[in-house]
Tab-separated table of C-alpha atoms in Angstrom:
chain	number	residue	atom	x	y	z
D	6	MET	CA	118.884	81.029	83.289
D	7	SER	CA	117.498	78.216	85.461
D	8	SER	CA	120.928	76.748	86.253
D	9	PHE	CA	122.893	79.921	87.020
D	10	THR	CA	125.142	80.374	90.055
D	11	ALA	CA	124.893	83.471	92.251
D	12	GLY	CA	127.343	84.530	94.936
D	13	PHE	CA	126.561	86.884	97.802
D	14	VAL	CA	128.927	88.940	99.926
D	15	GLY	CA	126.776	89.871	102.902
D	16	LEU	CA	123.439	88.247	103.546
D	17	GLY	CA	121.137	90.553	105.470
D	18	LEU	CA	117.597	91.710	104.787
D	19	ILE	CA	118.093	92.657	101.124
D	20	GLY	CA	120.598	89.976	100.181
D	21	GLY	CA	118.535	87.324	101.935
D	22	SER	CA	115.348	88.472	100.202
D	23	ILE	CA	117.001	88.387	96.758
D	24	ALA	CA	118.357	84.902	97.463
D	25	ARG	CA	114.941	83.687	98.656
D	26	ALA	CA	113.287	85.048	95.508
D	27	MET	CA	115.901	83.395	93.311
D	28	LYS	CA	115.374	80.037	95.001
D	29	HIS	CA	111.611	80.375	94.551
D	30	TYR	CA	111.620	81.299	90.869
D	31	TYR	CA	114.771	79.336	89.919
D	32	PRO	CA	114.837	76.219	92.127
D	33	ASP	CA	117.745	74.773	90.107
D	34	CYS	CA	120.009	77.766	90.663
D	35	ARG	CA	123.002	77.468	92.978
D	36	ILE	CA	123.616	80.132	95.613
D	37	LEU	CA	126.774	80.526	97.653
D	38	ALA	CA	127.529	83.214	100.220
D	39	PHE	CA	130.170	84.712	102.464
D	40	ASN	CA	129.106	86.608	105.562
D	41	ARG	CA	131.124	87.714	108.567
D	42	SER	CA	128.515	86.254	110.920
D	43	HIS	CA	128.642	82.450	110.956
D	44	SER	CA	125.201	82.278	112.559
D	45	THR	CA	123.741	84.054	109.513
D	46	LEU	CA	125.251	81.462	107.193
D	47	ASP	CA	124.085	78.599	109.418
D	48	TYR	CA	120.546	79.991	109.327
D	49	ALA	CA	120.655	80.472	105.549
D	50	LEU	CA	121.797	76.883	105.023
D	51	ALA	CA	119.193	75.468	107.406
D	52	GLU	CA	116.418	77.430	105.673
D	53	GLY	CA	117.551	76.415	102.190
D	54	ILE	CA	118.249	80.036	101.227
D	55	ILE	CA	121.779	79.180	100.087
D	56	ASP	CA	123.532	75.995	98.971
D	57	GLU	CA	127.043	76.703	100.222
D	58	ALA	CA	128.523	78.842	102.997
D	59	LEU	CA	132.014	80.179	102.319
D	60	PRO	CA	134.627	80.902	105.014
D	61	ALA	CA	136.083	83.782	102.989
D	62	ILE	CA	135.996	85.466	99.600
D	63	ASN	CA	137.786	82.733	97.680
D	64	GLU	CA	137.995	80.830	94.394
D	65	ALA	CA	134.410	79.576	94.763
D	66	PHE	CA	133.268	82.943	93.400
D	67	ALA	CA	134.898	82.047	90.063
D	68	SER	CA	131.877	79.839	89.324
D	69	CYS	CA	129.389	82.694	89.688
D	70	ASP	CA	127.285	84.184	86.910
D	71	TYR	CA	126.141	86.916	89.315
D	72	ILE	CA	127.968	88.371	92.303
D	73	PHE	CA	125.913	90.508	94.690
D	74	LEU	CA	127.618	92.898	97.118
D	75	CYS	CA	125.108	93.204	99.962
D	76	ALA	CA	127.272	94.542	102.792
D	77	PRO	CA	127.343	98.233	103.864
D	78	VAL	CA	128.500	100.597	101.097
D	79	GLU	CA	132.036	101.114	102.373
D	80	THR	CA	132.483	97.388	103.053
D	81	ASN	CA	131.359	96.548	99.509
D	82	ALA	CA	134.124	98.734	98.091
D	83	SER	CA	136.756	97.015	100.241
D	84	CYS	CA	135.698	93.608	98.849
D	85	LEU	CA	136.395	94.500	95.214
D	86	PRO	CA	140.156	93.770	95.174
D	87	LEU	CA	139.463	90.452	96.936
D	88	LEU	CA	136.917	89.450	94.283
D	89	LYS	CA	138.863	90.689	91.257
D	90	PRO	CA	140.978	87.523	90.723
D	91	TYR	CA	137.846	85.345	90.583
D	92	ILE	CA	135.557	87.314	88.273
D	93	LYS	CA	135.240	85.586	84.905
D	94	GLU	CA	134.183	87.084	81.562
D	95	GLY	CA	130.411	87.411	81.364
D	96	THR	CA	129.928	87.630	85.119
D	97	ILE	CA	127.598	90.375	86.332
D	98	LEU	CA	128.996	92.154	89.378
D	99	THR	CA	126.404	94.213	91.238
D	100	ASP	CA	125.547	95.707	94.610
D	101	VAL	CA	122.396	96.732	96.503
D	102	GLY	CA	123.593	99.994	98.086
D	103	SER	CA	121.405	103.081	98.310
D	104	THR	CA	124.196	105.331	96.994
D	105	LYS	CA	125.911	104.565	93.721
D	106	THR	CA	128.638	107.071	92.773
D	107	ASP	CA	131.108	105.902	95.433
D	108	ILE	CA	130.867	102.225	94.469
D	109	HIS	CA	131.175	103.126	90.764
D	110	GLN	CA	134.372	105.038	91.547
D	111	ALA	CA	135.727	102.064	93.506
D	112	VAL	CA	134.826	99.710	90.647
D	113	GLU	CA	136.710	101.924	88.167
D	114	LYS	CA	139.718	102.108	90.489
D	115	ASN	CA	139.848	98.303	90.544
D	116	GLY	CA	139.457	97.956	86.771
D	117	LEU	CA	136.117	96.130	86.988
D	118	ASN	CA	133.965	98.469	84.866
D	119	ARG	CA	133.128	95.896	82.200
D	120	PHE	CA	131.505	93.629	84.803
D	121	PHE	CA	129.647	96.133	86.980
D	122	ILE	CA	125.958	97.028	86.939
D	123	GLY	CA	125.040	98.891	90.102
D	124	GLY	CA	121.759	97.903	91.702
D	125	HIS	CA	119.420	99.497	94.193
D	126	PRO	CA	116.256	97.558	95.098
D	127	MET	CA	114.029	100.258	96.569
D	128	ALA	CA	112.512	98.065	99.222
D	129	GLY	CA	113.210	97.516	102.879
D	130	SER	CA	111.833	97.086	106.335
D	131	GLU	CA	112.264	98.494	109.811
D	132	LYS	CA	113.397	94.979	110.731
D	133	THR	CA	116.894	93.984	109.659
D	134	GLY	CA	118.850	90.776	109.204
D	135	ILE	CA	118.324	87.621	107.197
D	136	LYS	CA	115.675	86.288	109.582
D	137	ASN	CA	113.418	89.143	108.451
D	138	SER	CA	114.124	88.612	104.742
D	139	LYS	CA	111.131	87.733	102.559
D	140	ARG	CA	110.747	86.346	99.069
D	141	ILE	CA	108.102	88.974	98.276
D	142	LEU	CA	110.112	91.955	99.536
D	143	LEU	CA	111.082	92.950	95.977
D	144	GLU	CA	107.644	92.517	94.425
D	145	ASN	CA	106.406	95.718	92.739
D	146	ALA	CA	109.423	97.621	94.057
D	147	TYR	CA	111.534	99.749	91.743
D	148	TYR	CA	114.925	98.119	91.207
D	149	ILE	CA	117.310	100.745	89.833
D	150	LEU	CA	120.191	99.564	87.649
D	151	THR	CA	123.232	101.788	87.055
D	152	PRO	CA	125.460	100.116	84.434
D	153	THR	CA	128.912	101.473	83.665
D	154	SER	CA	129.600	102.741	80.159
D	155	GLU	CA	131.901	99.771	79.508
D	156	VAL	CA	129.553	96.934	80.412
D	157	ASP	CA	128.116	94.884	77.534
D	158	PRO	CA	124.492	95.931	76.786
D	159	ALA	CA	123.635	92.233	76.557
D	160	LEU	CA	124.603	91.845	80.221
D	161	VAL	CA	122.404	94.808	81.156
D	162	GLU	CA	119.479	93.189	79.362
D	163	LYS	CA	120.218	89.862	81.060
D	164	TYR	CA	120.205	91.497	84.509
D	165	LYS	CA	117.063	93.454	83.662
D	166	GLU	CA	115.283	90.222	82.738
D	167	LEU	CA	116.372	88.646	86.028
D	168	VAL	CA	114.967	91.597	87.978
D	169	ILE	CA	111.651	91.339	86.105
D	170	SER	CA	111.483	87.602	86.800
D	171	LEU	CA	111.818	88.335	90.534
D	172	LYS	CA	108.677	90.542	90.178
D	173	ALA	CA	110.533	93.845	90.667
D	174	LEU	CA	110.384	96.884	88.350
D	175	PRO	CA	113.762	97.670	86.716
D	176	LEU	CA	114.688	101.268	85.973
D	177	ILE	CA	117.998	102.103	84.286
D	178	LEU	CA	119.745	105.323	85.392
D	179	SER	CA	123.231	106.738	85.522
D	180	CYS	CA	124.830	106.628	88.967
D	181	GLU	CA	124.779	110.447	89.032
D	182	GLU	CA	121.051	110.682	88.284
D	183	HIS	CA	120.326	107.963	90.825
D	184	ASP	CA	122.201	109.733	93.613
D	185	LEU	CA	120.665	113.132	92.937
D	186	SER	CA	117.171	111.609	92.767
D	187	THR	CA	117.522	109.616	95.979
D	188	ALA	CA	119.032	112.664	97.688
D	189	ALA	CA	115.774	114.490	96.948
D	190	ILE	CA	113.176	111.807	97.646
D	191	SER	CA	114.886	109.769	100.371
D	192	HIS	CA	118.015	111.221	101.932
D	193	LEU	CA	116.809	114.807	102.412
D	194	PRO	CA	113.425	113.693	103.854
D	195	HIS	CA	115.265	111.633	106.470
D	196	LEU	CA	117.309	114.680	107.452
D	197	ILE	CA	114.200	116.857	107.574
D	198	ALA	CA	112.320	114.316	109.694
D	199	ALA	CA	115.220	114.000	112.129
D	200	SER	CA	115.675	117.773	112.395
D	201	LEU	CA	111.933	118.354	112.840
D	202	VAL	CA	111.746	115.825	115.666
D	203	ASN	CA	114.734	117.447	117.366
D	204	LEU	CA	113.192	120.907	116.855
D	205	VAL	CA	110.101	119.817	118.774
D	206	LYS	CA	112.225	118.099	121.449
D	207	ASP	CA	114.341	121.217	121.967
D	208	SER	CA	111.321	123.584	121.877
D	209	ASP	CA	109.088	121.635	124.238
D	210	SER	CA	108.175	122.781	127.726
D	211	GLU	CA	109.055	120.971	130.946
D	212	LYS	CA	105.524	119.544	130.887
D	213	GLN	CA	106.293	118.080	127.429
D	214	THR	CA	103.082	119.457	125.959
D	215	MET	CA	104.332	119.153	122.379
D	216	LYS	CA	105.296	115.523	122.859
D	217	THR	CA	101.917	114.750	124.420
D	218	ILE	CA	99.896	116.045	121.462
D	219	ALA	CA	102.361	115.014	118.740
D	220	ALA	CA	100.357	112.029	117.563
D	221	GLY	CA	98.532	111.756	114.235
D	222	GLY	CA	100.032	113.708	111.371
D	223	PHE	CA	103.242	114.732	113.132
D	224	LYS	CA	104.195	111.177	113.938
D	225	ASP	CA	103.348	110.076	110.392
D	226	ILE	CA	105.525	112.666	108.642
D	227	THR	CA	108.443	112.008	111.018
D	228	ARG	CA	108.143	108.196	111.040
D	229	ILE	CA	111.367	107.774	109.065
D	230	ALA	CA	113.311	109.538	111.838
D	231	SER	CA	113.289	106.137	113.580
D	232	SER	CA	115.776	104.776	111.021
D	233	SER	CA	119.238	103.417	111.837
D	234	PRO	CA	121.693	106.235	112.763
D	235	GLU	CA	124.653	104.130	111.589
D	236	MET	CA	123.152	103.519	108.159
D	237	TRP	CA	122.218	107.159	107.640
D	238	GLU	CA	125.610	108.395	108.776
D	239	GLN	CA	127.132	106.305	105.961
D	240	ILE	CA	124.550	107.398	103.383
D	241	CYS	CA	125.163	111.060	104.184
D	242	ALA	CA	128.915	110.522	103.893
D	243	THR	CA	128.717	108.763	100.519
D	244	ASN	CA	126.137	111.081	98.938
D	245	ARG	CA	127.087	114.328	100.645
D	246	ASP	CA	127.392	116.525	97.534
D	247	ASN	CA	123.954	115.615	96.166
D	248	ILE	CA	122.305	115.962	99.562
D	249	LEU	CA	123.845	119.423	99.919
D	250	ILE	CA	122.471	120.434	96.504
D	251	MET	CA	118.946	119.435	97.522
D	252	LEU	CA	119.335	120.793	101.055
D	253	ASN	CA	120.341	124.214	99.716
D	254	ARG	CA	117.305	124.198	97.396
D	255	TYR	CA	115.098	123.257	100.331
D	256	ILE	CA	116.552	126.021	102.494
D	257	LYS	CA	115.808	128.472	99.656
D	258	SER	CA	112.207	127.225	99.476
D	259	LEU	CA	111.844	127.694	103.243
D	260	GLU	CA	113.198	131.229	102.927
D	261	ASP	CA	110.586	131.917	100.236
D	262	ILE	CA	107.862	130.574	102.528
D	263	GLN	CA	109.211	132.677	105.363
D	264	LYS	CA	108.981	135.771	103.150
D	265	GLU	CA	105.389	135.010	102.111
D	266	LEU	CA	104.350	134.465	105.727
D	267	THR	CA	106.099	137.645	106.874
D	268	GLU	CA	104.306	139.624	104.178
D	269	CYS	CA	101.050	137.712	104.753
D	270	ASN	CA	100.851	136.894	101.051
D	271	LYS	CA	97.748	134.702	101.116
D	272	LYS	CA	97.765	134.037	97.379
D	273	GLU	CA	101.293	132.558	97.401
D	274	ILE	CA	100.593	130.542	100.554
D	275	HIS	CA	97.456	129.106	98.969
D	276	GLU	CA	99.420	128.268	95.825
D	277	LEU	CA	102.072	126.481	97.899
D	278	PHE	CA	99.522	124.071	99.346
D	279	ALA	CA	97.570	123.701	96.091
D	280	GLU	CA	100.660	122.807	94.027
D	281	SER	CA	101.995	120.375	96.615
D	282	ARG	CA	98.579	118.705	96.983
D	283	ASP	CA	98.160	118.245	93.227
D	284	TYR	CA	101.688	116.930	92.717
D	285	ARG	CA	101.508	114.532	95.668
D	286	ASN	CA	98.150	113.194	94.458
D	287	SER	CA	99.707	112.508	91.048
D	288	ILE	CA	102.353	110.200	92.542
D	289	SER	CA	101.532	106.553	91.907
D	290	ASP	CA	100.823	104.337	94.891
D	291	SER	CA	100.900	101.117	92.856
D	292	SER	CA	104.573	100.404	93.536
D	293	GLN	CA	107.007	100.809	96.373
D	294	GLY	CA	109.185	103.881	96.542
D	295	SER	CA	112.441	104.630	98.333
D	296	LEU	CA	110.810	105.274	101.706
D	297	PRO	CA	109.239	102.377	103.601
D	298	LYS	CA	105.452	102.349	103.480
D	299	SER	CA	103.204	102.373	106.497
D	300	TYR	CA	100.374	99.840	106.325
D	301	SER	CA	97.636	101.237	108.551
D	302	LEU	CA	93.899	101.384	109.020
D	303	TYR	CA	91.719	103.580	111.184
D	304	CYS	CA	88.612	102.229	112.884
D	305	ASP	CA	85.591	103.896	114.470
D	306	LEU	CA	85.336	102.505	117.983
D	307	VAL	CA	82.889	103.188	120.803
D	308	ASP	CA	84.549	103.981	124.132
D	309	GLU	CA	83.651	100.887	126.106
D	310	ALA	CA	85.528	98.259	128.090
D	311	GLY	CA	87.190	95.629	125.942
D	312	GLY	CA	86.756	97.479	122.646
D	313	ILE	CA	90.436	97.392	121.637
D	314	ALA	CA	90.829	93.848	122.971
D	315	THR	CA	87.928	92.674	120.790
D	316	VAL	CA	89.530	94.089	117.639
D	317	ALA	CA	92.914	92.611	118.560
D	318	THR	CA	91.329	89.218	119.246
D	319	ILE	CA	89.508	89.168	115.895
D	320	LEU	CA	92.776	89.870	114.082
D	321	ALA	CA	94.864	87.456	116.142
D	322	THR	CA	92.462	84.524	115.784
D	323	ASN	CA	92.687	84.980	112.018
D	324	GLY	CA	96.466	84.886	111.982
D	325	ILE	CA	97.042	88.617	111.419
D	326	SER	CA	100.083	90.106	113.177
D	327	ILE	CA	99.752	93.652	114.507
D	328	LYS	CA	102.735	95.982	114.536
D	329	ASN	CA	101.060	98.680	116.641
D	330	ILE	CA	97.593	99.486	117.947
D	331	GLY	CA	96.278	102.418	119.931
D	332	ILE	CA	93.804	105.249	120.416
D	333	VAL	CA	94.375	108.392	118.343
D	334	HIS	CA	94.040	111.241	120.839
D	335	ASN	CA	94.939	114.023	118.392
D	336	ARG	CA	92.403	113.583	115.563
D	337	GLU	CA	92.534	117.051	114.043
D	338	PHE	CA	93.623	115.576	110.706
D	339	GLU	CA	92.657	111.936	111.204
D	340	GLU	CA	89.456	109.949	110.805
D	341	ALA	CA	88.342	107.444	113.456
D	342	VAL	CA	89.489	106.626	116.960
D	343	LEU	CA	91.586	103.485	116.707
D	344	HIS	CA	94.811	103.241	114.687
D	345	VAL	CA	96.115	99.783	113.755
D	346	GLU	CA	99.437	99.341	111.946
D	347	PHE	CA	100.657	96.167	110.221
D	348	TYR	CA	103.996	94.867	108.999
D	349	GLU	CA	102.953	94.272	105.400
D	350	GLU	CA	100.251	95.040	102.850
D	351	PRO	CA	98.589	91.573	102.660
D	352	ALA	CA	97.917	91.709	106.412
D	353	LEU	CA	96.351	95.169	106.040
D	354	LYS	CA	94.051	94.069	103.219
D	355	LYS	CA	92.989	90.955	105.093
D	356	ALA	CA	92.291	92.982	108.256
D	357	VAL	CA	90.186	95.560	106.385
D	358	ASP	CA	87.988	92.874	104.828
D	359	LEU	CA	87.668	90.992	108.109
D	360	LEU	CA	86.766	93.968	110.306
D	361	ARG	CA	84.219	95.227	107.781
D	362	LYS	CA	82.532	91.820	107.954
D	363	TYR	CA	82.174	92.464	111.679
D	364	ARG	CA	80.548	95.800	110.734
D	365	TYR	CA	83.342	98.051	111.918
D	366	VAL	CA	83.683	101.314	110.000
D	367	ILE	CA	87.187	101.256	108.522
D	368	TYR	CA	89.243	104.020	106.913
D	369	GLU	CA	92.340	102.999	104.933
D	370	ARG	CA	95.375	105.265	104.802
């Protein structure tokens, strides 16, 4: 394993993070990459993320034990006929797309079933591009594998072991189960968040009262509405049927809620919140899911000059980067006055310990 060769088509946030992790855990491995942006390849070479930058998809890929398709979903499919002449027996061909059925269909069309194991590392960031890639991005994240029926089980096991060695959590599913599951727990929530934000925008008064008081819980549950429109347009196009299945079920559940509210059925309304609370509380928080996490703390703060600046200075002088900081004006469902958000979990944990040493009262999300 230590001397394998991996090729990448596309080298953004996910591809760059996988390559960084490989270089860390397998320093003797060789990594080559093709990317449309030359500046990306120049950066990857300068940072030691890859060993060779390719001008095109060419014969260099014939040396690869793994080939990762890390471009947008539709672009990945268009690369298959270009790669086909260079894929040798025993090579694992994979991708990192968040929808799987379309790429599986394209793989079958190109006669590459015996090489293909679809992949979906369920990790990400609001920042994109290779410059924001991180070796630890995959750690404790589910990494779903969707092998074809024709691929050798030994290759599936080999890929699974690689994923484990990169500190991710492999989970083997069919492409159909993957797409239905992600439609429910990722794709539909993004649609709901976007539609809810637009509902408030379209219902607001000229004084924008709703927008003014829409902090706290509302902003938390609609945070994912800030995602890339281009990416979500493509996801909805490639997983349309599964999203429609879950959307129709959701519409039915809303109609049921509407009926219970109309009839003032307190028992059913209570049961709705009780069941959802119990199920949500049973969901593990020990690993990453399909939606990006928010790493936040809340801090009791006396209203006095320089209070926020003092907190920011304590964090900055200890090398902790802040993503966002501000007063929570709508605290109906929130504890504390000051909300501080971080880019990653280690920064949050360090900040909590540090501020408590300074005797601030801290509430973790």
